[in-house]
Coordinates of C-alpha atoms in Angstrom, one line a residue:
M1 CA -2.4 67.4 -6.4
V2 CA -0.3 65.1 -8.5
H3 CA -0.5 61.5 -7.3
I4 CA 0.4 58.0 -8.5
Q5 CA -2.1 56.2 -10.5
Q6 CA -0.2 52.9 -11.4
V7 CA 3.0 51.1 -10.7
Q8 CA 4.5 48.6 -13.0
I9 CA 7.4 46.5 -11.9
K10 CA 9.4 44.1 -14.1
R11 CA 12.0 41.6 -12.9
L12 CA 12.8 43.2 -9.5
L13 CA 12.7 41.3 -6.1
G14 CA 9.8 38.8 -6.2
F15 CA 8.0 40.4 -9.2
E16 CA 8.5 39.1 -12.6
A17 CA 5.8 41.4 -14.1
L18 CA 3.5 43.3 -11.6
T19 CA 0.8 46.0 -12.5
L20 CA -1.0 47.6 -9.5
D21 CA -3.4 50.4 -9.7
V22 CA -3.2 52.9 -6.8
D23 CA -6.0 54.9 -5.3
S24 CA -5.5 58.7 -5.5
N25 CA -6.1 58.9 -1.8
L26 CA -5.5 55.7 0.0
Q27 CA -4.5 52.3 -1.2
L28 CA -4.5 49.2 1.0
I29 CA -2.2 46.4 0.0
A30 CA -3.0 43.0 1.7
G31 CA -2.3 39.3 1.0
P32 CA -0.6 36.2 2.5
N33 CA 2.7 36.4 4.2
N34 CA 5.7 36.6 1.8
A35 CA 3.5 37.8 -1.0
G36 CA 5.6 40.9 -1.6
K37 CA 3.8 43.7 0.2
S38 CA 7.0 45.0 1.7
S39 CA 8.9 44.3 -1.6
F40 CA 6.5 46.6 -3.3
I41 CA 7.1 49.5 -1.0
R42 CA 10.7 48.8 -1.2
V43 CA 10.9 49.1 -5.0
L44 CA 8.7 52.2 -4.9
E45 CA 11.1 53.7 -2.4
A46 CA 13.9 52.9 -4.7
F47 CA 12.2 54.8 -7.6
F48 CA 11.8 58.0 -5.4
S49 CA 15.4 57.7 -4.3
D50 CA 16.9 58.3 -7.8
P51 CA 18.4 54.8 -7.8
T52 CA 22.0 54.0 -8.9
A53 CA 23.1 50.7 -10.6
G54 CA 24.2 49.6 -7.0
D55 CA 20.6 50.2 -6.0
F56 CA 19.2 48.1 -8.8
R57 CA 21.7 45.3 -8.1
Q58 CA 20.3 44.9 -4.6
L59 CA 16.8 44.5 -6.2
K60 CA 17.7 41.9 -8.7
P61 CA 15.4 38.8 -8.4
L62 CA 16.9 35.4 -7.2
N63 CA 14.3 33.4 -9.1
D64 CA 15.3 30.7 -11.7
Y65 CA 13.6 32.7 -14.6
Y66 CA 16.1 35.6 -14.0
V67 CA 19.1 33.8 -13.0
Q68 CA 18.9 31.6 -16.0
G69 CA 17.7 34.5 -18.3
G70 CA 19.6 36.0 -21.1
P71 CA 22.1 39.0 -21.0
R72 CA 19.6 41.4 -22.5
M73 CA 17.0 40.8 -19.8
L74 CA 15.9 44.3 -18.4
S75 CA 14.5 45.3 -15.1
S76 CA 12.4 48.3 -14.8
I77 CA 10.1 50.4 -12.6
K78 CA 7.3 52.4 -14.4
V79 CA 5.1 54.8 -12.5
H80 CA 2.0 56.5 -13.9
F81 CA 1.0 60.0 -12.5
G82 CA -2.3 62.0 -12.7
G83 CA -3.9 64.9 -10.9
L84 CA -1.9 67.6 -12.8
T85 CA -2.9 71.2 -12.5
D86 CA -3.2 73.2 -15.6
A87 CA 0.2 74.8 -15.1
E88 CA 1.8 71.5 -14.5
A89 CA 0.1 69.9 -17.5
N90 CA 1.5 72.9 -19.8
E91 CA 4.9 72.4 -18.3
L92 CA 5.0 68.7 -19.2
N93 CA 2.8 69.0 -22.4
D94 CA 5.2 67.0 -24.4
V95 CA 4.8 63.8 -22.4
V96 CA 1.2 64.3 -21.1
S97 CA -1.5 62.1 -22.7
R98 CA -5.0 63.4 -23.6
E99 CA -6.3 62.1 -20.3
G100 CA -3.9 64.4 -18.4
T101 CA -1.6 61.7 -17.3
F102 CA 2.0 60.8 -17.8
W103 CA 4.5 58.1 -16.8
V104 CA 8.1 57.7 -16.1
E105 CA 10.0 54.4 -16.6
I106 CA 13.5 53.6 -15.2
T107 CA 15.1 50.5 -16.8
C108 CA 18.5 48.9 -15.8
T109 CA 20.4 46.3 -17.7
R110 CA 22.2 43.3 -16.0
K111 CA 25.5 45.3 -16.3
G112 CA 23.9 48.3 -14.6
K113 CA 23.1 50.7 -17.4
I114 CA 20.2 52.8 -16.4
S115 CA 17.8 54.4 -18.8
Y116 CA 14.8 56.7 -18.5
R117 CA 11.6 56.8 -20.7
T118 CA 8.5 58.8 -21.0
W119 CA 5.8 58.7 -23.5
T120 CA 7.5 60.8 -26.2
G121 CA 10.6 62.2 -24.6
T122 CA 14.2 61.5 -25.4
D123 CA 16.4 59.9 -22.8
A124 CA 17.7 63.4 -21.6
R125 CA 14.2 64.9 -21.6
S126 CA 12.8 61.7 -19.7
R127 CA 15.5 62.3 -17.1
E128 CA 14.4 65.9 -16.9
I129 CA 10.8 64.8 -16.2
F130 CA 12.0 62.2 -13.5
E131 CA 13.9 65.0 -11.7
W132 CA 10.7 67.1 -11.9
V133 CA 8.8 64.1 -10.2
L134 CA 11.5 63.9 -7.5
Q135 CA 11.2 67.7 -7.0
S136 CA 7.3 67.5 -6.7
F137 CA 7.0 64.5 -4.3
D138 CA 7.8 64.0 -0.6
F139 CA 8.1 60.2 -0.2
V140 CA 8.0 59.2 3.4
K141 CA 8.3 55.4 4.4
I142 CA 7.2 54.2 7.7
P143 CA 8.7 50.6 7.9
S144 CA 7.2 47.6 9.6
V145 CA 8.2 46.9 13.2
R146 CA 9.7 43.6 11.8
V147 CA 12.4 45.6 10.3
S148 CA 12.6 48.6 12.6
G149 CA 16.0 49.1 13.9
D150 CA 16.5 48.5 17.6
D151 CA 19.5 49.9 19.4
E152 CA 21.3 48.4 22.4
H153 CA 19.4 50.7 24.9
D154 CA 15.8 50.0 23.8
A155 CA 14.4 46.8 22.4
D156 CA 10.8 48.1 22.3
R157 CA 9.9 47.8 18.7
S158 CA 6.9 50.2 18.9
L159 CA 9.4 52.9 20.1
A160 CA 11.8 52.0 17.5
R161 CA 9.0 52.6 14.9
L162 CA 8.3 56.0 16.4
Y163 CA 12.1 56.7 16.0
D164 CA 12.0 55.6 12.4
T165 CA 8.9 57.7 11.7
L166 CA 10.5 60.9 13.1
E167 CA 13.8 60.1 11.1
G168 CA 11.7 59.7 8.1
V169 CA 9.9 63.0 8.3
L170 CA 12.8 65.1 9.7
I171 CA 16.1 63.7 8.1
R172 CA 16.6 63.4 4.4
S173 CA 17.7 60.1 3.1
G174 CA 18.6 58.9 -0.3
S175 CA 18.5 61.2 -3.3
S176 CA 15.0 62.4 -2.8
R177 CA 14.4 66.1 -2.6
S178 CA 14.4 67.5 1.1
T179 CA 11.0 68.4 2.5
Q180 CA 10.5 71.8 4.2
L181 CA 10.6 69.9 7.5
Q182 CA 13.8 68.3 6.6
K183 CA 15.3 71.5 5.6
D184 CA 14.1 73.2 8.8
F185 CA 15.6 70.4 10.9
A186 CA 18.9 70.6 9.1
K187 CA 19.0 74.3 9.6
A188 CA 18.2 74.1 13.3
M189 CA 20.9 71.4 13.9
E190 CA 23.6 73.0 12.0
P191 CA 24.5 75.6 14.7
V192 CA 24.2 73.0 17.4
E193 CA 26.6 70.6 15.6
D194 CA 28.9 73.5 14.9
L195 CA 29.0 74.4 18.5
V196 CA 29.6 70.8 19.7
R197 CA 32.2 70.2 16.9
G198 CA 34.0 73.5 17.9
V199 CA 34.2 72.6 21.6
L200 CA 35.4 69.1 20.9
N201 CA 38.0 70.2 18.4
E202 CA 39.4 72.9 20.8
S203 CA 39.4 70.3 23.6
V204 CA 41.4 68.0 21.4
K205 CA 44.0 70.6 20.5
A206 CA 44.4 71.4 24.2
V207 CA 45.6 67.9 24.9
A208 CA 46.9 66.9 21.5
T209 CA 50.4 66.3 22.7
E210 CA 49.3 63.9 25.2
L211 CA 47.1 61.8 22.9
P212 CA 48.6 58.7 21.2
F213 CA 48.6 60.1 17.7
Q214 CA 51.5 60.9 15.5
D215 CA 49.5 63.3 13.3
P216 CA 49.5 66.6 15.0
V217 CA 46.4 67.8 13.2
L218 CA 43.3 66.2 14.8
G219 CA 39.7 66.6 14.3
V220 CA 36.3 65.4 15.5
D221 CA 33.4 63.9 13.3
L222 CA 30.0 63.8 14.8
P223 CA 27.5 61.0 14.2
A224 CA 24.6 61.5 12.1
S225 CA 21.9 63.8 13.5
Q226 CA 19.3 60.9 14.0
H227 CA 21.4 59.9 17.1
A228 CA 20.6 63.2 18.7
L229 CA 17.0 62.9 17.6
R230 CA 16.6 59.5 19.3
G231 CA 18.3 60.7 22.4
M232 CA 15.8 63.6 22.6
L233 CA 12.8 61.4 22.1
R234 CA 14.0 58.8 24.6
E235 CA 13.9 61.5 27.2
A236 CA 10.9 63.3 26.0
V237 CA 8.0 63.5 28.4
I238 CA 4.2 64.1 28.2
T239 CA 3.0 66.7 30.7
S240 CA -0.3 67.8 31.8
H241 CA -1.9 70.7 33.9
D242 CA -1.9 68.6 37.0
D243 CA 1.9 68.2 36.9
V244 CA 1.9 64.6 35.7
V245 CA 5.0 63.7 33.8
V246 CA 5.3 60.6 31.8
P247 CA 8.2 59.7 29.6
I248 CA 7.1 58.7 26.0
A249 CA 9.5 55.7 26.2
E250 CA 7.5 54.4 29.1
R251 CA 4.1 54.8 27.5
G252 CA 2.2 51.8 26.2
T253 CA 2.9 50.5 22.6
G254 CA -0.6 51.6 21.6
F255 CA 0.0 55.2 22.5
Q256 CA 3.5 55.2 20.8
S257 CA 1.8 53.8 17.6
A258 CA -0.9 56.4 17.8
L259 CA 1.8 59.0 18.1
V260 CA 3.2 57.8 14.7
L261 CA -0.1 58.7 13.1
G262 CA -0.1 62.0 14.8
I263 CA 3.2 62.9 13.2
L264 CA 1.9 61.8 9.7
R265 CA -1.1 64.1 10.2
Y266 CA 1.0 67.0 11.0
V267 CA 3.4 66.4 8.2
S268 CA 0.6 66.0 5.6
S269 CA -0.9 69.3 6.7
K270 CA 2.5 71.1 6.6
S271 CA 3.3 69.7 3.1
R272 CA -0.2 70.6 1.8
Q273 CA 0.5 74.1 2.9
A274 CA 3.7 74.1 1.1
G275 CA 2.2 72.9 -2.1
T276 CA 4.0 69.8 -2.4
S277 CA 2.5 66.3 -2.9
V278 CA 3.3 63.7 -0.1
L279 CA 3.1 60.0 -0.5
F280 CA 3.2 58.0 2.7
A281 CA 4.2 54.3 2.5
I282 CA 3.2 52.7 5.9
E283 CA 3.7 49.1 6.5
E284 CA 1.4 47.4 9.0
P285 CA 0.2 50.5 11.0
E286 CA -2.0 48.3 13.1
A287 CA 0.9 46.9 15.0
F288 CA 0.3 46.8 18.9
L289 CA -3.2 48.2 18.6
H290 CA -6.2 46.4 19.9
P291 CA -9.1 46.0 17.4
Q292 CA -11.2 49.1 18.6
T293 CA -8.1 51.4 18.3
Q294 CA -7.3 49.9 14.8
R295 CA -10.8 51.2 13.8
A296 CA -10.1 54.5 15.2
M297 CA -6.7 54.6 13.4
A298 CA -8.5 53.7 10.1
K299 CA -10.5 56.9 10.5
I300 CA -7.3 58.9 11.1
L301 CA -5.8 57.4 8.0
K302 CA -8.8 58.4 6.0
D303 CA -8.5 62.1 7.2
I304 CA -4.8 62.0 6.4
S305 CA -5.4 60.7 2.8
A306 CA -7.5 63.9 2.2
E307 CA -4.1 65.7 2.2
A308 CA -1.6 63.1 1.2
Q309 CA -1.6 60.0 -0.8
M310 CA -1.2 56.8 1.1
L311 CA 0.0 53.3 0.5
V312 CA -0.8 51.1 3.5
T313 CA 0.3 47.4 3.8
T314 CA -1.6 45.3 6.3
H315 CA -2.3 41.8 7.8
S316 CA -5.2 43.2 9.7
P317 CA -8.8 41.9 9.0
V318 CA -10.1 44.9 11.0
L319 CA -8.3 47.3 8.7
V320 CA -9.6 45.6 5.6
D321 CA -13.0 45.8 7.2
S322 CA -12.7 49.6 7.4
F323 CA -12.4 50.5 3.9
S324 CA -14.2 50.0 0.5
V325 CA -13.3 46.8 -1.5
T326 CA -12.3 49.1 -4.3
R327 CA -9.4 50.4 -2.2
I328 CA -8.0 47.0 -1.4
A329 CA -5.4 45.3 -3.7
R330 CA -4.4 41.8 -2.9
L331 CA -1.0 40.3 -3.8
P332 CA -0.9 36.5 -4.2
L333 CA 1.8 34.2 -3.0
S334 CA 4.1 33.5 -6.0
P335 CA 7.3 31.7 -5.0
E336 CA 8.4 31.3 -8.7
G337 CA 8.1 35.1 -9.3
M338 CA 4.9 37.1 -9.4
T339 CA 3.2 37.8 -12.7
Y340 CA 0.0 39.6 -11.7
S341 CA -2.2 42.6 -12.5
A342 CA -4.2 44.3 -9.7
W343 CA -6.6 46.5 -11.4
K344 CA -9.0 48.9 -9.6
P345 CA -12.4 47.2 -9.5
D346 CA -15.0 48.9 -11.6
L347 CA -18.2 48.1 -9.6
A348 CA -21.7 49.4 -9.6
V349 CA -22.4 51.3 -6.4
D350 CA -24.8 48.6 -5.0
E351 CA -22.3 45.9 -5.8
E352 CA -19.5 47.8 -4.1
G353 CA -21.6 48.3 -1.1
R354 CA -22.7 44.6 -0.9
L355 CA -19.2 43.3 -1.2
T356 CA -17.8 45.8 1.2
R357 CA -20.5 44.8 3.7
Y358 CA -19.5 41.1 3.4
C359 CA -15.8 41.8 3.6
D360 CA -16.0 42.3 7.3
A361 CA -13.4 41.4 10.0
T362 CA -14.4 37.6 9.7
N363 CA -14.8 37.1 6.1
S364 CA -11.9 39.3 5.1
E365 CA -9.6 36.4 6.2
L366 CA -9.9 35.2 2.7
V367 CA -7.9 38.3 1.6
F368 CA -4.8 36.9 3.4
A369 CA -5.3 33.3 2.2
S370 CA -4.2 31.5 -0.8
S371 CA -7.4 29.6 -1.1
V372 CA -10.7 29.5 0.9
I373 CA -13.2 26.8 1.5
L374 CA -16.7 28.2 2.0
V375 CA -19.0 26.2 4.1
E376 CA -22.7 26.7 5.2
G377 CA -22.5 26.8 9.0
H378 CA -20.3 26.9 12.0
G379 CA -20.7 23.0 12.7
D380 CA -19.4 22.4 9.1
K381 CA -16.5 24.8 9.7
L382 CA -15.5 22.9 12.9
V383 CA -15.6 19.5 11.2
V384 CA -13.7 20.6 8.0
D385 CA -11.0 22.4 10.2
Y386 CA -10.7 19.2 12.2
L387 CA -10.3 17.0 9.1
L388 CA -7.8 19.4 7.5
E389 CA -5.7 19.4 10.8
S390 CA -5.6 15.6 10.6
I391 CA -4.5 15.7 6.9
T392 CA -1.9 18.4 7.6
G393 CA -0.5 16.8 10.8
G394 CA -1.6 19.1 13.6
P395 CA -3.7 22.1 14.8
G396 CA -3.6 25.0 12.2
G397 CA -1.6 23.1 9.6
H398 CA -3.8 24.0 6.8
Y399 CA -3.8 27.8 7.8
A400 CA 0.0 27.6 7.6
L401 CA -0.4 26.5 4.0
G402 CA -2.8 29.5 3.3
I403 CA -6.0 27.5 3.2
A404 CA -8.8 29.3 5.3
V405 CA -12.3 27.9 6.2
I406 CA -15.0 30.5 6.3
E407 CA -18.6 29.8 7.4
A408 CA -21.2 31.7 5.4
S409 CA -24.0 31.4 8.0
G410 CA -26.3 30.0 5.4
I411 CA -26.0 28.5 1.9
T412 CA -27.5 31.5 0.3
T413 CA -24.7 33.8 1.5
I414 CA -22.0 31.6 -0.1
S415 CA -22.5 33.3 -3.7
H416 CA -21.6 36.7 -2.1
L417 CA -18.5 35.4 -0.5
L418 CA -17.6 33.6 -3.7
R419 CA -17.9 36.9 -5.5
L420 CA -15.7 38.6 -2.9
A421 CA -13.0 35.7 -3.3
Q422 CA -13.1 36.2 -7.1
L423 CA -12.7 39.9 -6.7
F424 CA -9.5 39.4 -4.8
G425 CA -8.2 36.5 -7.0
V426 CA -8.5 34.0 -4.3
R427 CA -9.4 30.4 -5.4
A428 CA -12.7 29.5 -3.6
F429 CA -13.9 26.0 -2.9
V430 CA -17.5 25.4 -2.0
L431 CA -18.8 22.7 0.3
T432 CA -22.6 22.2 0.7
D433 CA -25.2 19.6 1.9
K434 CA -26.8 17.7 -0.8
D435 CA -30.0 19.7 -0.6
G436 CA -27.9 22.4 -2.3
V437 CA -28.6 20.6 -5.6
H438 CA -32.1 19.4 -4.9
K439 CA -35.2 21.6 -5.5
S440 CA -36.1 23.6 -2.4
G441 CA -39.3 25.4 -1.4
D442 CA -38.8 28.4 -3.7
N443 CA -38.0 26.2 -6.6
K444 CA -34.3 27.2 -6.6
R445 CA -31.3 24.9 -6.0
A446 CA -28.9 27.0 -3.9
L447 CA -25.7 25.4 -5.2
V448 CA -26.8 26.0 -8.9
E449 CA -27.2 29.7 -8.0
I450 CA -23.8 29.7 -6.4
L451 CA -22.3 28.2 -9.6
K452 CA -24.0 31.0 -11.6
A453 CA -22.1 33.6 -9.6
K454 CA -18.7 32.3 -11.0
D455 CA -16.8 34.5 -13.3
A456 CA -16.8 31.5 -15.8
K457 CA -20.3 30.3 -15.7
P458 CA -21.4 26.6 -16.4
S459 CA -23.4 26.1 -19.4
V460 CA -27.2 25.6 -19.4
A461 CA -26.7 22.0 -20.6
F462 CA -24.4 21.3 -17.6
L463 CA -26.9 22.7 -15.1
N464 CA -29.7 20.7 -16.5
G465 CA -27.7 17.6 -16.4
L466 CA -26.6 18.3 -12.7
R467 CA -30.4 18.8 -11.8
D468 CA -31.3 15.6 -13.5
L469 CA -28.6 13.6 -11.8
A470 CA -29.3 15.2 -8.3
D471 CA -33.1 14.3 -8.4
R472 CA -32.3 10.6 -8.9
P473 CA -33.5 8.9 -5.7
V474 CA -31.3 6.5 -3.6
T475 CA -32.3 4.1 -0.8
T476 CA -29.0 2.8 0.6
L477 CA -25.8 4.2 1.9
K478 CA -23.8 2.3 -0.9
A479 CA -26.2 4.0 -3.5
A480 CA -25.9 7.4 -1.9
L481 CA -22.0 7.3 -1.8
E482 CA -22.1 6.2 -5.6
H483 CA -24.5 9.1 -6.2
Q484 CA -22.3 11.5 -4.3
K485 CA -19.4 10.4 -6.5
E486 CA -21.2 11.0 -9.8
L487 CA -22.3 14.4 -8.5
N488 CA -18.8 15.5 -7.3
T489 CA -17.2 14.2 -10.6
M490 CA -19.4 16.7 -12.4
L491 CA -18.6 19.5 -9.8
Q492 CA -15.0 18.9 -9.6
P493 CA -14.0 21.4 -12.4
W494 CA -16.1 24.0 -10.5
D495 CA -14.2 23.5 -7.2
A496 CA -17.6 22.4 -5.5
F497 CA -18.3 19.4 -3.4
V498 CA -21.6 18.0 -2.0
L499 CA -22.1 15.6 0.9
S500 CA -24.0 12.5 0.5
S501 CA -26.6 14.1 2.7
D502 CA -25.7 16.8 5.3
L503 CA -23.5 17.0 8.4
E504 CA -26.2 15.5 10.6
G505 CA -26.5 12.6 8.0
M506 CA -22.8 11.9 7.9
L507 CA -22.9 11.6 11.7
L508 CA -25.7 9.0 11.3
D509 CA -23.7 7.1 8.5
V510 CA -20.4 7.0 10.3
V511 CA -21.3 6.3 13.9
P512 CA -23.0 2.9 14.6
Q513 CA -26.7 3.5 15.6
E514 CA -26.4 2.1 19.1
K515 CA -23.2 4.0 19.8
L516 CA -24.7 7.3 18.6
A517 CA -27.8 6.8 20.7
A518 CA -25.5 6.3 23.7
M519 CA -23.5 9.4 23.0
L520 CA -26.7 11.5 22.9
G521 CA -28.0 10.0 26.1
P522 CA -27.4 11.2 29.8
D523 CA -24.2 9.5 30.4
E524 CA -22.4 11.6 27.7
A525 CA -23.9 14.6 25.8
S526 CA -27.2 14.6 27.9
E527 CA -29.0 15.6 24.8
V528 CA -31.9 13.2 25.5
S529 CA -33.2 11.1 28.4
K530 CA -32.3 7.5 28.9
E531 CA -35.6 6.3 27.7
T532 CA -35.3 8.3 24.4
A533 CA -31.7 7.1 23.9
E534 CA -33.0 3.5 24.2
E535 CA -35.7 4.2 21.6
F536 CA -33.0 5.7 19.3
A537 CA -30.7 2.7 19.6
T538 CA -32.8 0.0 17.9
G539 CA -34.7 -0.5 14.7
A540 CA -35.4 1.6 11.6
A541 CA -38.0 3.6 13.5
G542 CA -35.4 4.5 16.1
R543 CA -32.9 5.6 13.5
E544 CA -35.6 7.7 11.8
A545 CA -36.4 9.2 15.1
M546 CA -32.8 10.0 15.9
A547 CA -32.3 11.4 12.4
A548 CA -35.3 13.7 12.9
H549 CA -34.1 14.9 16.2
L550 CA -30.7 15.7 14.9
G551 CA -32.1 17.6 11.9
S552 CA -30.9 15.4 9.0
K553 CA -32.8 15.7 5.7
G554 CA -31.3 12.5 4.5
W555 CA -29.9 11.2 1.2
N556 CA -32.9 12.5 -0.9
S557 CA -33.3 15.7 1.2
D558 CA -36.9 14.8 1.8
R559 CA -37.0 13.7 5.5
K560 CA -39.0 15.9 7.9
K561 CA -36.8 17.1 10.7
S562 CA -37.7 18.2 14.2
G563 CA -34.3 19.9 14.8
K564 CA -34.5 19.5 18.4
A565 CA -30.8 18.9 18.9
K566 CA -28.6 21.9 20.0
P567 CA -26.8 23.2 17.0
H568 CA -23.3 22.4 18.1
I569 CA -24.1 18.7 18.9
P570 CA -23.9 16.9 15.6
S571 CA -20.5 18.5 14.8
A572 CA -19.1 17.9 18.3
L573 CA -20.2 14.1 18.3
L574 CA -18.7 13.6 14.9
R575 CA -15.4 14.9 15.8
Q576 CA -15.5 13.0 19.1
H577 CA -16.1 9.8 17.3
L578 CA -13.4 10.3 14.5
G579 CA -11.0 11.1 17.2
S580 CA -11.7 7.7 18.8
V581 CA -11.2 5.4 15.9
S582 CA -8.2 4.5 13.9
S583 CA -9.7 3.8 10.4
Q584 CA -11.8 6.0 8.1
H585 CA -15.5 5.2 7.6
R586 CA -16.4 4.8 3.9
A587 CA -18.8 7.7 4.3
I588 CA -16.1 10.1 5.4
R589 CA -13.4 9.1 2.8
P590 CA -14.9 11.2 -0.1
L591 CA -14.7 14.4 1.9
M592 CA -11.2 13.4 3.1
A593 CA -10.0 12.8 -0.5
W594 CA -11.3 16.1 -1.7
L595 CA -9.8 18.0 1.2
G596 CA -6.6 16.2 0.8
G597 CA -6.5 17.2 -2.9
I598 CA -6.8 20.9 -1.8
V599 CA -3.9 20.5 0.6
D600 CA -1.8 18.7 -2.0
A601 CA -2.2 21.7 -4.4
H602 CA -0.7 24.0 -2.0
K603 CA 2.9 25.0 -1.5
R604 CA 4.5 26.3 1.7
A605 CA 5.4 30.0 1.7
P606 CA 9.2 30.5 0.8
L607 CA 11.3 31.7 3.6

């Protein structure tokens, strides 16, 4: 069946120049809030509605580049199609490429002059091709619940979405060709409307002399048929063999959302039988569904996509987790006007499988972020989240800016998450312990391997210099911080940062020895006995014993650690201490400055 392969949008809504490849079956479109996911669907809907100059005016950008642009600046929608049958290719042979594809472009000037273009056709022939497209496609949009219309009798947004879905598949809108279901509905409604109109007209005539109108010829206009449709649905009930009757309007939101998918499955099957191509544009189908039902919904979407092409926008990590990364396009946040190309990834089978596996419901959070900070473990994540909240002024402040913190559950996993971030065009920052640049047991330095995973890889000379600098030993905190500064100066262009030792070592450096020993003792964390806490509290030997217990490798990554402390203890104690002091310790300042720079680089999403 003919399907969309690519969409190009220029100077419409928030898009200055967007190119997006579309999967022939199912394309997921994700990204931060206000990135333009709904705008993309809106522009594509306009294309299939045979837009007028007035329609284009409603899509004109408000960005400075357009407002201040010249009078000859054009706006356009260009859609590439593939999947033609031999008969269709012969019918369109003058505009079909050697690869069996063709495209149609609609352009509009600032003054509203519309033109049509194809590969080789004249404007008239291009208009004919465009009309052929309109006749060949059934475009059905299921809007987000955020914009679904609620009437005064029902504020339930999931039910409103169900109304909108039925209207979309049963009632023709715009200039697109009526589907067979829409024709059947109109044909069935016509005698009912004629009967109602006739009764009302005759009733009006019967009392015309008593009505306060000077015109003796009176008539009755009926509302649009969707009002009758909504009335029927509002009173519709689900029945069973045991005589249980439950109104659909009173069922749960999850049931109503699932019924939307049932309607789409039915419509796709009917259209397939009629030989037409169906394109469903569905916004946020996960609304009102809990994670398990979202996964079941994903399977239904896959089944439907075998019979109809689907464009699905989403904010759901669960939905992203349910599909191959090759089917996911991410739109970035671009307040000044988006110039972006989302090409279909060309991945080897093993790489596709690996990245899809790592793009799980937790890690796929990066798809919806503007930037991501990758850390080794859960304790690191808690500390970084805490510091970012203090920088941004409150809980979740960095997430509001589009900055996500993701734990890799081990430094060796960071390279896979970095590759995933690069695939989706998300800027990824990496935070590691100092042992990431020191030689480990297998003679590999983990951070060096992470840097090698970047699309633009550092030179051999750079990596050799990094190794030489990292292996320089230090013996004091002052020297360790100076060494850390030198390392991070080298790493700054690569969006990487190393601690002066590790999280446990930072705790040792920031909290006075005696206080930290007391925090570990029975009166606070109850991590060690009173006697052990007293041993930890004094002398170099006590400090070394406490470091070994906490599991710190130290500034030179050469300390033997017992790792007896519970995993959450170092992070919890560090956050507890930082919350009790008013000034920053010199050992925490470098990390705070690095995180502050990341925050400063982000703009708030436009309203």
